[in-house]
Tab-separated table of C-alpha atoms and ligand atoms in Angstrom:
chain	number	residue	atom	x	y	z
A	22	UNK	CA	-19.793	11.083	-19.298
A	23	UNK	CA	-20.575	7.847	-17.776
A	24	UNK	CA	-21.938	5.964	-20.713
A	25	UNK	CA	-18.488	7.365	-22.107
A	26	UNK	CA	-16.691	5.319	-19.515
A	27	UNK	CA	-18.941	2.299	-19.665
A	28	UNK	CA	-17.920	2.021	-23.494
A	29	UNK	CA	-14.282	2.524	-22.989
A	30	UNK	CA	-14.201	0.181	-20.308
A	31	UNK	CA	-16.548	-2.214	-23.224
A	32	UNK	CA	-13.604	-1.695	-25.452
A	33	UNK	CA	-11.008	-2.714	-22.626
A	34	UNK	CA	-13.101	-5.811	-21.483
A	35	UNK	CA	-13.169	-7.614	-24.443
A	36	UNK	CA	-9.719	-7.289	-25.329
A	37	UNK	CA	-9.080	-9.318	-22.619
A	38	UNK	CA	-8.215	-13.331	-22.126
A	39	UNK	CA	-11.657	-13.368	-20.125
A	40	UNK	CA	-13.667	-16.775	-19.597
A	41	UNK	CA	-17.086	-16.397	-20.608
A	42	UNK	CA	-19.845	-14.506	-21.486
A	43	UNK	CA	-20.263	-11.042	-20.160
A	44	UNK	CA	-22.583	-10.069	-17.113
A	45	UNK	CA	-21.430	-7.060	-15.247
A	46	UNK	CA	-18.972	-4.639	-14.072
A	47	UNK	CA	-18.752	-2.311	-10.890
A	48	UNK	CA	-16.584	0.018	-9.175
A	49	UNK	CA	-14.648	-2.116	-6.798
A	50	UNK	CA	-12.403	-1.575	-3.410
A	51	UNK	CA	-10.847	1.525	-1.799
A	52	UNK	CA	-7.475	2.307	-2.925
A	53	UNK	CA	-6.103	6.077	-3.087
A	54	UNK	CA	-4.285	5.580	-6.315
A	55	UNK	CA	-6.181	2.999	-9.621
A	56	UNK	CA	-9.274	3.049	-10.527
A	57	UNK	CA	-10.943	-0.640	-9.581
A	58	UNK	CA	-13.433	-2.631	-11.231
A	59	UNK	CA	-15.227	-6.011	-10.496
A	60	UNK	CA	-16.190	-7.552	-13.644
A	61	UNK	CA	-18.311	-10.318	-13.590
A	62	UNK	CA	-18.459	-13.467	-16.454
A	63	UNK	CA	-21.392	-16.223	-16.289
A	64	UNK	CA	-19.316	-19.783	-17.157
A	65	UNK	CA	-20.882	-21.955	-19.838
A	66	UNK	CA	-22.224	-24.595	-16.572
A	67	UNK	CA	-23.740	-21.087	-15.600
A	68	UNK	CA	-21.465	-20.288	-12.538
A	69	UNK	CA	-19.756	-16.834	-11.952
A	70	UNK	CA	-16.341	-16.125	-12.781
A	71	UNK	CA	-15.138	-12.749	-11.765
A	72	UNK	CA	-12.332	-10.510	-12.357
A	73	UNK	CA	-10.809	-7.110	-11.266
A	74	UNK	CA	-10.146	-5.019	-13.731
A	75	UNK	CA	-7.809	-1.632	-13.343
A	76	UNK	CA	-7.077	1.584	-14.936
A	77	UNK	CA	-3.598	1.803	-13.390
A	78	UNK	CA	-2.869	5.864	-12.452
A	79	UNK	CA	-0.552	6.823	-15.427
A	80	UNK	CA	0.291	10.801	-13.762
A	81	UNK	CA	1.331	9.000	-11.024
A	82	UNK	CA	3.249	5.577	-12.256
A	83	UNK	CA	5.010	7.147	-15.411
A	84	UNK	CA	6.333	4.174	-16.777
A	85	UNK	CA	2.900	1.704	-16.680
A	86	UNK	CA	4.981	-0.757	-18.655
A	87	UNK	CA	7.769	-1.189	-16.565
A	88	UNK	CA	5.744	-1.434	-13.333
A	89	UNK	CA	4.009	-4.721	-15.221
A	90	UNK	CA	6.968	-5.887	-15.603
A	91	UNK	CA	7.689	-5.628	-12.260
A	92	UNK	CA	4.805	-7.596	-11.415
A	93	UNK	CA	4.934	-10.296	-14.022
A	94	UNK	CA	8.325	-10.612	-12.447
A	95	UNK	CA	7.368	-10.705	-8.946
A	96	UNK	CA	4.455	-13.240	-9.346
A	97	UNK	CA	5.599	-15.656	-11.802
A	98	UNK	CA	8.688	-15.830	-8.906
A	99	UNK	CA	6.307	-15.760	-5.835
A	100	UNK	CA	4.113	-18.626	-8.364
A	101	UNK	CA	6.833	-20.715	-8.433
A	102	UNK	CA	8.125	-20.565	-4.471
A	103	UNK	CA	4.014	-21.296	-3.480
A	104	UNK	CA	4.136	-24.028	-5.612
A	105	UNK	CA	7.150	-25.520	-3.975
A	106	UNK	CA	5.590	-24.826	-0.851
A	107	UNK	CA	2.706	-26.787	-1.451
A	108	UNK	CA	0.363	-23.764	-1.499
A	109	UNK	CA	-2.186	-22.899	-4.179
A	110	UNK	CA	-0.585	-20.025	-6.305
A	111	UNK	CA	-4.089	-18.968	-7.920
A	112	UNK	CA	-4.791	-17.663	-4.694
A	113	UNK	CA	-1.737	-16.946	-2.765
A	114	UNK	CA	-0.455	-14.286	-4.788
A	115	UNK	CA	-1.967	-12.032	-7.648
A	116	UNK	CA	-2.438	-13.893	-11.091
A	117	UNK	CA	-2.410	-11.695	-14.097
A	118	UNK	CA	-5.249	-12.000	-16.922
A	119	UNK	CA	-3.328	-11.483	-20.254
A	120	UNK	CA	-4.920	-9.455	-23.213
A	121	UNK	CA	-5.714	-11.081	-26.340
A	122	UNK	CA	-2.483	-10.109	-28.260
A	123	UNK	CA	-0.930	-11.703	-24.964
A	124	UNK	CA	0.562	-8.876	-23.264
A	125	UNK	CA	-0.147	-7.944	-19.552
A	126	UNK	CA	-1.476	-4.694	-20.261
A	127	UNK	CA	-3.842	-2.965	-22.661
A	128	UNK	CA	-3.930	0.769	-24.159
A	129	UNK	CA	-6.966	1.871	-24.572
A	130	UNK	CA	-7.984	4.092	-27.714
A	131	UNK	CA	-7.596	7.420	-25.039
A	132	UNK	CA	-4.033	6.255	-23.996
A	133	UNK	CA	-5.061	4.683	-21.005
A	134	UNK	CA	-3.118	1.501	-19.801
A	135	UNK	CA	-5.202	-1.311	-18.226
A	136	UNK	CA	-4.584	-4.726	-16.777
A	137	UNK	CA	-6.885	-7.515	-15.282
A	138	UNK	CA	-6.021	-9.829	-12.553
A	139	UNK	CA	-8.097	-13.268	-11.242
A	140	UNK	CA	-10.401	-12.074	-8.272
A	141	UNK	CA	-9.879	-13.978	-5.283
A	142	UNK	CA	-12.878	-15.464	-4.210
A	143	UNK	CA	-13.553	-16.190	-0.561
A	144	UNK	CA	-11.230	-13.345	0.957
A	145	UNK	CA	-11.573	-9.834	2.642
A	146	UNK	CA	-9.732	-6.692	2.776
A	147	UNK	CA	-10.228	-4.561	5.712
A	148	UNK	CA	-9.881	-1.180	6.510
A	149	UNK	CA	-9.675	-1.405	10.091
A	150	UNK	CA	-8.817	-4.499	11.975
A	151	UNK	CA	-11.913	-6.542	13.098
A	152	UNK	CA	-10.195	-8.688	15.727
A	153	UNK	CA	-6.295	-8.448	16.858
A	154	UNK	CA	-5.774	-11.989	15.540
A	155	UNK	CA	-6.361	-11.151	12.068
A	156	UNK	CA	-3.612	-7.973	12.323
A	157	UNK	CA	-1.369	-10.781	13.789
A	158	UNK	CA	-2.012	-12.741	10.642
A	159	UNK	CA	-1.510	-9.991	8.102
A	160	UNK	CA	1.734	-9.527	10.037
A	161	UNK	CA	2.790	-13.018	9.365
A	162	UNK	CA	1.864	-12.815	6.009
A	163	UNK	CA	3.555	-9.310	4.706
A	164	UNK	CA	6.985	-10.783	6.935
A	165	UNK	CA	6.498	-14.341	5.120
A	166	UNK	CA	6.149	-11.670	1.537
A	167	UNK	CA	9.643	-10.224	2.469
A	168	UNK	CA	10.923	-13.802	3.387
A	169	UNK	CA	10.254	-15.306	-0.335
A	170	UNK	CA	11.750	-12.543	-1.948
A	171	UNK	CA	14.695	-12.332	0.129
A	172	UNK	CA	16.609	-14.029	-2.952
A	173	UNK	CA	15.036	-12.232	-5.897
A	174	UNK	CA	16.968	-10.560	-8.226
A	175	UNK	CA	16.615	-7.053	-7.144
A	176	UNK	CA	18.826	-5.553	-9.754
A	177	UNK	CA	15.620	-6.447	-12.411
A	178	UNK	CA	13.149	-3.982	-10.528
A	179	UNK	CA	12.402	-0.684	-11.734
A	180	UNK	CA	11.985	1.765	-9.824
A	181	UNK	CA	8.279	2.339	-10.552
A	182	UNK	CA	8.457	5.703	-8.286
A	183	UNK	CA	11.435	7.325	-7.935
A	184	UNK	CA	12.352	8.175	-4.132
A	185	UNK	CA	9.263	6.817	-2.738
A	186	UNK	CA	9.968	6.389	0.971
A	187	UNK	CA	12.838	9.273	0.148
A	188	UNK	CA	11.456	10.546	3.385
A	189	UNK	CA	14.515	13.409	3.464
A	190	UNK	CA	13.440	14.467	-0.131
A	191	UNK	CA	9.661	14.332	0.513
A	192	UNK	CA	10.103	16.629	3.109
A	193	UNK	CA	12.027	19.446	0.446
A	194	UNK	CA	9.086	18.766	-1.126
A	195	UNK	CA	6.926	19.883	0.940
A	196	UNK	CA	8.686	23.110	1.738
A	197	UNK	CA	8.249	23.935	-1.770
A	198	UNK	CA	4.351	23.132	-1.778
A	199	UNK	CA	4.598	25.772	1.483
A	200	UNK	CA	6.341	28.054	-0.611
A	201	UNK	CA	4.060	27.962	-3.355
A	202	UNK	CA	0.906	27.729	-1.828
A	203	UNK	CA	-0.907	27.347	-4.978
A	204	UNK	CA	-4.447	26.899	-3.683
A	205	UNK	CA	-3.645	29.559	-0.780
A	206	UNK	CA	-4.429	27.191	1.835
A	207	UNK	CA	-0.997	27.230	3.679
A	208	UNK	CA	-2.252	30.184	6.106
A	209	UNK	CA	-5.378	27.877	7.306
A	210	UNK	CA	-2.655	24.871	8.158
A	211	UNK	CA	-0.092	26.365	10.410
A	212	UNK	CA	-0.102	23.989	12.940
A	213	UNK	CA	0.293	21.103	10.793
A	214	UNK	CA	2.875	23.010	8.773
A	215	UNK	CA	4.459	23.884	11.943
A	216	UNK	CA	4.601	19.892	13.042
A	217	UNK	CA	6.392	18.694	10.027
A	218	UNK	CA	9.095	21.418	10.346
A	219	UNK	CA	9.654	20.715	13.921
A	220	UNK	CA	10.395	17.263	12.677
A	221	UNK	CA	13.557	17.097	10.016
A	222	UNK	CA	14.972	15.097	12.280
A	223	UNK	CA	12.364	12.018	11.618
A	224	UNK	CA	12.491	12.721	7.684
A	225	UNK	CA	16.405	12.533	7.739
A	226	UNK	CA	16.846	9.259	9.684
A	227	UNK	CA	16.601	6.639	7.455
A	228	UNK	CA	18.616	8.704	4.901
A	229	UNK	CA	20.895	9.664	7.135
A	230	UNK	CA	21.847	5.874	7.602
A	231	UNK	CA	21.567	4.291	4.331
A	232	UNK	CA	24.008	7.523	3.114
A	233	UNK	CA	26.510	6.070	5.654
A	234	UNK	CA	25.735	2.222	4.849
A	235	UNK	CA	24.584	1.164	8.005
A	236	UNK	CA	21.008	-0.012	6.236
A	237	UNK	CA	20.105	-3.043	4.410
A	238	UNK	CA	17.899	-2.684	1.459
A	239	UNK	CA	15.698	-5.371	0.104
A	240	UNK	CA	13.308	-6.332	-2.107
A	241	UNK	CA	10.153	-4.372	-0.209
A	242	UNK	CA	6.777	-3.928	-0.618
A	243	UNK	CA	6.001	-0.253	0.261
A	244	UNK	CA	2.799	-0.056	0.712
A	245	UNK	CA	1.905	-2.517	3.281
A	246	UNK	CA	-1.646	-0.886	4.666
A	247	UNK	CA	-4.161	-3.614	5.483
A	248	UNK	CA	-6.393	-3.658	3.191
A	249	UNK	CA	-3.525	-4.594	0.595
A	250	UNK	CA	-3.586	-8.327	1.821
A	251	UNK	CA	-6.642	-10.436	1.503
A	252	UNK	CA	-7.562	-12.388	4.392
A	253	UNK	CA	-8.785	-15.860	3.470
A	254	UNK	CA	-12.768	-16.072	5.088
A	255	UNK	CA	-12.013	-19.525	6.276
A	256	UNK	CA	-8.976	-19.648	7.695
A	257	UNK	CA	-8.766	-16.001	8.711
A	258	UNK	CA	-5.147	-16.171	8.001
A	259	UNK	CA	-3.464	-13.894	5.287
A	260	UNK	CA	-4.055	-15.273	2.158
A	261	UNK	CA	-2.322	-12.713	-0.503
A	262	UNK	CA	-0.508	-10.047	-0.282
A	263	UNK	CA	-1.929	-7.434	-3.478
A	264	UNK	CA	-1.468	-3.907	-4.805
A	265	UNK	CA	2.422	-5.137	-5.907
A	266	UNK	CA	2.994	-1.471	-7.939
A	267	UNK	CA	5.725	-0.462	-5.437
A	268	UNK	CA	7.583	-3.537	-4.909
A	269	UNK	CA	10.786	-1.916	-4.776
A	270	UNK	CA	14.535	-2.376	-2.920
A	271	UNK	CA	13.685	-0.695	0.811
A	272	UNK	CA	13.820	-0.831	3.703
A	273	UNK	CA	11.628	-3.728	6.369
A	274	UNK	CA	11.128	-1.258	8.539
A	275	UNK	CA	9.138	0.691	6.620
A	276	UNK	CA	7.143	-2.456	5.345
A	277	UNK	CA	6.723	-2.871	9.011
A	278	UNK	CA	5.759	1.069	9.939
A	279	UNK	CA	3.319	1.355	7.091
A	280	UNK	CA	1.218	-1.617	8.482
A	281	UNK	CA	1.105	-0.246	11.592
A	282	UNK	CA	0.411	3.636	11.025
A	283	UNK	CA	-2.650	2.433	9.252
A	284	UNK	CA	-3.830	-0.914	11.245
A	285	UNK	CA	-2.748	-0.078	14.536
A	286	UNK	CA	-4.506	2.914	15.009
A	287	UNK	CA	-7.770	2.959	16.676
A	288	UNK	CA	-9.804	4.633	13.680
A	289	UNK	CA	-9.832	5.160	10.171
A	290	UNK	CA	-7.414	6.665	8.352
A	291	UNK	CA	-9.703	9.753	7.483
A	292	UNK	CA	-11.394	9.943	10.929
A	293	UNK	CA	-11.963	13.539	11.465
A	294	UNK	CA	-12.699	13.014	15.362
A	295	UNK	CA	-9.200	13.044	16.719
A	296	UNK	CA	-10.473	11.968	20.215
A	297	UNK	CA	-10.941	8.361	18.788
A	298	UNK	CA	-7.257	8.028	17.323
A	299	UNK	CA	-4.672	6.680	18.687
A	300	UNK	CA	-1.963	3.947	18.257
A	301	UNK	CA	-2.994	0.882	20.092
A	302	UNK	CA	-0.319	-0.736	22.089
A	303	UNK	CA	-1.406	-3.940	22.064
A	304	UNK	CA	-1.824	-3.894	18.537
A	305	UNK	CA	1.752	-2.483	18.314
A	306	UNK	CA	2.799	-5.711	20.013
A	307	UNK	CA	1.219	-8.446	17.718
A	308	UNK	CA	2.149	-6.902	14.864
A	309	UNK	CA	5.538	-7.145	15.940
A	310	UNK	CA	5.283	-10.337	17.174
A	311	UNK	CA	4.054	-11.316	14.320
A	312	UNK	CA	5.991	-9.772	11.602
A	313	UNK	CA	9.468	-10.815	13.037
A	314	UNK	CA	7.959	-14.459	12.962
A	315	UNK	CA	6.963	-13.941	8.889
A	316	UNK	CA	10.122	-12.571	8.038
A	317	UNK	CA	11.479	-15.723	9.252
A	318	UNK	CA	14.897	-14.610	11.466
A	319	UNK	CA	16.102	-12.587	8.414
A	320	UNK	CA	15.727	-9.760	10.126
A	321	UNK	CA	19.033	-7.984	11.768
A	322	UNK	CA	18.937	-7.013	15.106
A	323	UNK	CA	19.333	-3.138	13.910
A	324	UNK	CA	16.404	-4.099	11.949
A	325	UNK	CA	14.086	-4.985	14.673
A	326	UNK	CA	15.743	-2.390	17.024
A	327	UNK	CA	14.836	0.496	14.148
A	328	UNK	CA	10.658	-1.145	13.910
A	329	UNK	CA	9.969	1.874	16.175
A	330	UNK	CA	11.581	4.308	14.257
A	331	UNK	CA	9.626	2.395	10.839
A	332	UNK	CA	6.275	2.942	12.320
A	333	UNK	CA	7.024	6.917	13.009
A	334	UNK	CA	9.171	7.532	9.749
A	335	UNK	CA	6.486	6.031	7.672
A	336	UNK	CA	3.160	7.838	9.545
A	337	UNK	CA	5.024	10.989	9.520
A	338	UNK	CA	6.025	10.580	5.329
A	339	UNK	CA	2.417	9.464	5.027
A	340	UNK	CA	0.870	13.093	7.062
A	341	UNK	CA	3.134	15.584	5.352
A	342	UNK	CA	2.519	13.522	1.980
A	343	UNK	CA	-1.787	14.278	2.901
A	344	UNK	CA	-0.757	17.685	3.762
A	345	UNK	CA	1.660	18.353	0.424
A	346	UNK	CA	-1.602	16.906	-1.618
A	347	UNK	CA	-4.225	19.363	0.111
A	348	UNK	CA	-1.746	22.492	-0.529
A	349	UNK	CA	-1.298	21.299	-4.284
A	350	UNK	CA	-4.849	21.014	-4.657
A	351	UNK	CA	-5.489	17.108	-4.049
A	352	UNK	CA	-4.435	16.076	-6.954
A	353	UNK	CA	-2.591	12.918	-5.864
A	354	UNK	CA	-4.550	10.916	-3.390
A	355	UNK	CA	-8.558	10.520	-4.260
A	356	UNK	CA	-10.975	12.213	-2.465
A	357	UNK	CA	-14.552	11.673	-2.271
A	358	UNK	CA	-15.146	15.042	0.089
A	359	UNK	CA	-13.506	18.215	0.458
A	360	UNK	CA	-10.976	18.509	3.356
A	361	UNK	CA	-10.563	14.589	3.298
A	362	UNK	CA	-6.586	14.773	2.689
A	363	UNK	CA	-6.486	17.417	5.482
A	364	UNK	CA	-8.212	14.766	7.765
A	365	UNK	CA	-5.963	12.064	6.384
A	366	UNK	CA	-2.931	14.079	7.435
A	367	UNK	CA	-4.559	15.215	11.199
A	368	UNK	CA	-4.572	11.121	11.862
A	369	UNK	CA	-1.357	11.042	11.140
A	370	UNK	CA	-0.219	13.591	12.922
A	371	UNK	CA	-1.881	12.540	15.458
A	372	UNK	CA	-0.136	8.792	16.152
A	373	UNK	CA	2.822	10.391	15.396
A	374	UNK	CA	2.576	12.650	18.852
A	375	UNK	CA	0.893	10.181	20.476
A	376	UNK	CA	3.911	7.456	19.309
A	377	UNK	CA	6.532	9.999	20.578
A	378	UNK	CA	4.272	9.662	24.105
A	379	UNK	CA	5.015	6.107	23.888
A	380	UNK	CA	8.289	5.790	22.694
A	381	UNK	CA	9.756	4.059	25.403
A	382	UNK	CA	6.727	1.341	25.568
A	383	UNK	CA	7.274	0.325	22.204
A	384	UNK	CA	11.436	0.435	22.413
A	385	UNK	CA	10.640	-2.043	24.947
A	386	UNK	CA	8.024	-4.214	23.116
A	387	UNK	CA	10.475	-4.666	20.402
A	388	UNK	CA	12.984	-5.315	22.723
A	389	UNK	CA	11.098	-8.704	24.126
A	390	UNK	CA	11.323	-9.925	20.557
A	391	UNK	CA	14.800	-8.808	19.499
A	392	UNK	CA	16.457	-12.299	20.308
B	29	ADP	P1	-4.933	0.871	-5.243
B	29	ADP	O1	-3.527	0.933	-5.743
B	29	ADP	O2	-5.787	1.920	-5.805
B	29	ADP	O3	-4.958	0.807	-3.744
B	29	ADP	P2	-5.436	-2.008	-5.203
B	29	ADP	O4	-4.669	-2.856	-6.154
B	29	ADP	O5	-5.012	-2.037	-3.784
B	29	ADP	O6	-5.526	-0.513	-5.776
B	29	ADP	O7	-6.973	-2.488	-5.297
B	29	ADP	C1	-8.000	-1.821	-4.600
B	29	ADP	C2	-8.840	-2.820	-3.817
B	29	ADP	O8	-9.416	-3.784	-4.733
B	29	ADP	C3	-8.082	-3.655	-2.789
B	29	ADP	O9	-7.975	-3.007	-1.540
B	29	ADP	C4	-8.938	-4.936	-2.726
B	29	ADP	O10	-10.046	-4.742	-1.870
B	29	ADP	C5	-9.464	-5.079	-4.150
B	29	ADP	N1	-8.638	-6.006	-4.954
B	29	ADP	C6	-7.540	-5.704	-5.709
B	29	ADP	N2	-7.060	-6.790	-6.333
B	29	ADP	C7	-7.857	-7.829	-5.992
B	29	ADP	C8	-7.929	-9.234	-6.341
B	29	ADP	N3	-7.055	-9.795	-7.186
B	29	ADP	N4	-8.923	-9.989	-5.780
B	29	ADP	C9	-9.833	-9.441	-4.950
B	29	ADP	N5	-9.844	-8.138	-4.598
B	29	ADP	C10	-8.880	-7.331	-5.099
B	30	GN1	C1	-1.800	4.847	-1.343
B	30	GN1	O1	-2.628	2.525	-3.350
B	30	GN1	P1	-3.055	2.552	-1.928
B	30	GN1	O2	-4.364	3.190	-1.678
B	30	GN1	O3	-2.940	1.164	-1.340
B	30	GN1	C2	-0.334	5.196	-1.543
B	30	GN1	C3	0.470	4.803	-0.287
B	30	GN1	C4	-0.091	5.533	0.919
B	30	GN1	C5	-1.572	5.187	1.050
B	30	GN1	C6	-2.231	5.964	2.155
B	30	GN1	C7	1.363	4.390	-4.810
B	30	GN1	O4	-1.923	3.439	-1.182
B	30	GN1	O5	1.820	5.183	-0.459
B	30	GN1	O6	0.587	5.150	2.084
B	30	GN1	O7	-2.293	5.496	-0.181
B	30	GN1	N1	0.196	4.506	-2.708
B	30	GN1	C8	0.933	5.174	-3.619
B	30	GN1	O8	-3.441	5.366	2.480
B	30	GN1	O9	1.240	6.363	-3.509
B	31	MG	MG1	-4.276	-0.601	-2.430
């Protein structure tokens, strides 16, 4: 089985516009959704040049061609504004590798669809914030993302997942996986089934307003966890903003409440101690601080005044989507244990209540920066 991968990932490696000769390749990172390699060249001076390489989730992106469009789209545009900015756009945003028949994807002989970006040296991703400077930073830097797409032409994105932040239709969804309780789990998860119901309120929201046009959307990221921005090792500022598969129209505050259901919470996202999670106030604060400054007074007032409401919507979507997953069987999120999406959905259950405990703290955090 695994010298079965090793070839087809032989056959994929040298179909692509890589600089020279071969060394290496490992499994790379710690995403939910591809599958990530690090693929390592030796130049002709003898120097390493490396690459990741990705076997992008086909059952869950249906349309893998599309979504590269998407993000040949997005980064030749976010090239272009770095450039003008004086920045360096080999690092500053994702550059894609092209095949050798110059496309930005290749099909493997088993159907699979692959693509290869330029690894950016010299930069982290974390998975829990170090030091509450460097969630400040990764604030700036997802606001500044939103800020240089404000102008692109939104009409040209596909929509590489239909409804999702549907938050209203994600919870109908869940019903059903209640309903059908296909791995008969549902009667060991009452509690948790019991939280989301007790919550349609939350799911509808955001719905509920864009139905009666009182929301703006915009060109979004949608999945704006930390460890989808590389920090720059130097500088410790946000260096590029990655994992571009769901840039989609949306909404900012749910760029905003995905950031902070999964930075500003006080453990990981699978911690299965609940003692040690939380959502840290002060973290709450320089994220927001921080994110209004990015997005660069774009931002409405309603905007800023619904950042609350982002950060619950999105950790609550997030939960009942872990808890959907472990009553279908886990067959959406990866898991590397049993009982890991159950876990994933008790943390977020979990900052949700203890968000609702704190609701007026962080109306009036916001409020300090709503000017
Ligand atoms: P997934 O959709 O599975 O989350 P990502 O695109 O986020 O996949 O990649 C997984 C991880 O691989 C990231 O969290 C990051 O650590 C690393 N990574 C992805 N792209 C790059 C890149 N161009 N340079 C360096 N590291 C990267
Ligand atoms: C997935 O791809 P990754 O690991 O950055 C998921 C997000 C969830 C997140 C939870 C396409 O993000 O929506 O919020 O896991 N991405 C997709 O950690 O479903
Ligand atoms: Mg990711």
């Amino acid at each position: 089985m695994a010298d079965k991968l090793q070839e087809q990932r032989k056959e994929v490696i040298e179909n692509f516009c890589f600089a020279g000769n071969y060394l290496k390749d490992t499994v790379w990172g710690n995403g939910h959704i591809n599958d990530t390699y690090l693929v390592t060249f030796e130049l002709d001076g003898g120097q390493a040049k490396r690459y990741i390489l990705q076997r992008m989730n086909k059952s869950i992106f249906p349309n893998p061609v599309e979504l590269m469009e998407n993000i040949m789209g997005v980064t030749s545009y976010l090239q272009n504004v770095i450039r003008e900015n004086g920045g360096d756009p080999e690092r500053e945003t994702l550059n894609v590798i092209p095949t050798k028949d110059g496309k930005s994807y290749y099909i493997d002989s088993q159907g699979e669809y692959w693509r290869a970006y330029v690894f950016i040296e010299d930069a982290t991703s974390f998975e829990q914030v170090e030091k509450p400077e460097d969630f400040y930073e990764s604030a700036v830097a997802f606001g500044k993302f939103q800020r240089c797409l404000a102008d692109y032409p939104a009409n040209t994105l596909h929509e590489t997942i239909r409804g999702f932040h549907d938050t209203k239709a994600r919870f109908e969804v869940f019903k059903k996986a209640v309903e059908e309780d296909v791995c008969g789990r549902a009667a060991s998860v009452k509690p948790e089934i019991e939280f989301v119901l007790a919550r349609k309120d939350v799911a509808d929201c955001f719905g509920d307003l864009l139905e009666k046009n009182e929301l703006i959307l915009r060109v979004t990221h949608n999945d704006t966890k930390l460890n989808n921005i590389m920090m720059d090792n130097k500088t410790r500022k946000g260096l590029c903003v990655i994992d571009l598969d769901t840039v989609m129209p949306g909404l900012a505050m749910n760029d905003f409440g995905d950031s902070i259901r999964f930075g500003a919470s006080t453990a990981l996202e699978d911690e299965p101690d609940l003692d040690k999670v939380w959502c840290d106030m002060n973290l709450f604060e320089i994220y927001t601080k921080g994110f209004i400054e990015g997005c660069g007074g774009k931002l409405t007032k309603r905007e800023i005044e619904l950042l609350p409401m982002g950060a619950k919507v999105m950790t609550f979507e997030c939960g009942m989507r872990f808890l959907t997953d472990y009553l279908q069987g886990d067959t959406y999120f990866k898991i590397h244990r049993p009982g890991q999406n159950l876990d994933r959905c008790r943390t977020q259950f979990k900052l949700v209540a203890d968000m609702e405990n704190k609701w007026q703290i962080m109306q009036d955090i916001v409020k300090k920066y709503n000017t």
